[in-house]
Tab-separated table of C-alpha atoms in Angstrom:
chain	number	residue	atom	x	y	z
A	307	MET	CA	0.020	1.682	-24.660
A	308	ALA	CA	-0.630	-2.047	-24.824
A	309	ARG	CA	-0.828	-4.115	-21.664
A	310	LEU	CA	2.342	-6.137	-21.611
A	311	VAL	CA	2.449	-9.080	-19.254
A	312	GLY	CA	6.146	-8.844	-18.478
A	313	SER	CA	6.319	-5.058	-18.247
A	314	ASP	CA	7.322	-3.063	-15.209
A	315	ARG	CA	3.869	-1.461	-14.991
A	316	THR	CA	0.704	-2.507	-13.136
A	317	PRO	CA	-2.521	-1.938	-15.104
A	318	CYS	CA	-5.706	-0.506	-13.608
A	319	ILE	CA	-8.249	-3.214	-12.679
A	320	ASN	CA	-10.851	-1.546	-14.901
A	321	PRO	CA	-10.753	-3.529	-18.167
A	322	ARG	CA	-11.809	-0.445	-20.148
A	323	CYS	CA	-9.069	1.756	-18.654
A	324	ARG	CA	-5.603	1.807	-20.141
A	325	ARG	CA	-3.783	3.539	-17.286
A	326	THR	CA	-0.827	1.922	-15.562
A	327	ALA	CA	1.378	2.632	-12.554
A	328	PRO	CA	4.908	1.596	-11.552
A	329	ARG	CA	5.039	-2.022	-10.427
A	330	ASP	CA	7.400	-1.225	-7.532
A	331	LYS	CA	4.816	1.155	-6.016
A	332	PHE	CA	1.760	-1.016	-6.822
A	333	PRO	CA	2.966	-4.648	-6.905
A	334	GLY	CA	-0.445	-6.363	-6.970
A	335	GLU	CA	-3.613	-4.735	-8.207
A	336	MET	CA	-4.449	-1.076	-8.394
A	337	ILE	CA	-7.210	1.261	-9.462
A	338	CYS	CA	-6.268	4.544	-11.098
A	339	GLY	CA	-7.461	7.832	-9.656
A	340	LYS	CA	-9.943	8.514	-12.437
A	341	CYS	CA	-11.651	5.127	-12.030
A	342	PHE	CA	-11.610	5.498	-8.229
A	343	ARG	CA	-13.300	8.901	-8.460
A	344	SER	CA	-16.002	7.409	-10.687
A	345	LEU	CA	-17.089	5.035	-7.879
A	346	PRO	CA	-20.014	5.998	-5.621
A	347	ALA	CA	-19.064	8.371	-2.798
A	348	PRO	CA	-20.017	6.017	0.088
A	349	ALA	CA	-17.707	3.276	-1.238
A	350	ARG	CA	-14.840	5.729	-1.735
A	351	ASN	CA	-15.294	7.241	1.719
A	352	ARG	CA	-15.358	3.846	3.406
A	353	HIS	CA	-12.169	2.783	1.581
A	354	ARG	CA	-10.448	6.022	2.585
A	355	ARG	CA	-11.542	5.521	6.192
A	356	PHE	CA	-9.867	2.108	6.282
A	357	TRP	CA	-6.615	3.587	4.974
A	358	ARG	CA	-6.819	6.456	7.481
A	359	GLU	CA	-7.160	4.009	10.369
A	360	ILE	CA	-4.258	1.869	9.120
A	361	ARG	CA	-1.973	4.910	8.867
A	362	LYS	CA	-3.084	6.067	12.348
A	363	TRP	CA	-2.165	2.708	13.893
A	364	ASN	CA	1.155	2.657	12.005
A	365	ARG	CA	2.042	6.005	13.619
A	366	ARG	CA	0.999	4.791	17.069
A	367	ILE	CA	3.021	1.588	16.701
A	368	ALA	CA	6.097	3.565	15.659
A	369	ARG	CA	5.844	5.769	18.787
A	370	THR	CA	5.349	3.060	21.420
A	371	GLY	CA	8.185	1.391	23.243
A	372	ASP	CA	6.200	-1.180	25.221
A	373	ALA	CA	6.271	-4.611	23.544
A	374	PHE	CA	2.916	-5.697	24.988
A	375	ARG	CA	1.144	-2.537	23.770
A	376	ARG	CA	2.835	-2.812	20.372
A	377	GLU	CA	1.584	-6.385	19.973
A	378	ARG	CA	-1.976	-5.310	20.799
A	379	MET	CA	-1.778	-2.338	18.408
A	380	GLU	CA	-0.495	-4.559	15.621
A	381	ALA	CA	-3.481	-6.855	16.143
A	382	ILE	CA	-5.819	-3.862	15.791
A	383	ARG	CA	-3.974	-2.726	12.660
A	384	ARG	CA	-4.258	-6.238	11.155
A	385	GLY	CA	-8.008	-6.044	11.763
A	386	TRP	CA	-8.209	-2.812	9.771
A	387	ILE	CA	-6.073	-4.336	7.012
A	388	ASN	CA	-8.429	-7.330	6.848
A	389	ARG	CA	-11.415	-4.979	6.559
A	390	LEU	CA	-9.659	-3.060	3.788
A	391	CYS	CA	-8.895	-6.270	1.867
A	392	TRP	CA	-12.477	-7.489	2.280
A	393	HIS	CA	-13.831	-4.151	1.042
A	394	TRP	CA	-11.487	-4.217	-1.960
A	395	ASP	CA	-12.390	-7.790	-2.931
A	396	THR	CA	-16.143	-7.704	-2.326
A	397	VAL	CA	-17.164	-4.090	-2.962
A	398	LEU	CA	-14.719	-2.031	-5.019
A	399	LYS	CA	-13.308	-4.605	-7.390
A	400	PRO	CA	-16.715	-5.963	-8.527
A	401	MET	CA	-17.983	-2.393	-9.018
A	402	VAL	CA	-15.107	-1.650	-11.376
A	403	THR	CA	-14.773	-4.953	-13.225
A	404	ASN	CA	-18.522	-5.740	-13.579
A	405	PRO	CA	-20.382	-2.433	-13.702
A	406	SER	CA	-24.161	-2.506	-13.719
A	407	LYS	CA	-25.802	-1.685	-17.031
A	408	PRO	CA	-26.709	1.973	-17.355
A	409	GLU	CA	-30.353	2.836	-17.510
A	410	GLY	CA	-31.606	4.303	-20.733
A	411	LEU	CA	-32.312	3.212	-24.268
A	412	ASP	CA	-29.309	0.878	-24.602
A	413	GLY	CA	-30.094	-0.897	-21.330
A	414	PHE	CA	-33.736	-1.220	-22.258
A	415	LEU	CA	-32.968	-2.646	-25.700
A	416	ALA	CA	-30.549	-5.159	-24.152
A	417	GLU	CA	-33.253	-6.326	-21.727
A	418	VAL	CA	-35.803	-6.693	-24.518
A	419	GLY	CA	-33.298	-8.595	-26.645
A	420	LEU	CA	-32.925	-6.191	-29.550
């Protein structure tokens, strides 16, 4: 399937991956499950932790009736969202779009210039 600019699908951020997802569910950027699982475990776990905290604060905000507490909880949730966005932009996205060269014969020959 070719990547169409005007299509209703969002492509994976990995340039070598051809997977897509519905644009209404993933309006901006997305990484497919296979590419996400290929990332190092510490990066995946940290990303999942951010999402877990965001969902936890969403549940707490939905249950509270006090406006002052809700405002404070929303500020905490925005902090977790900012951390998630920072992690996506500075850690995950560069890992996927610019992977390091694999060690081995091909990497060695590229370093030598052959």
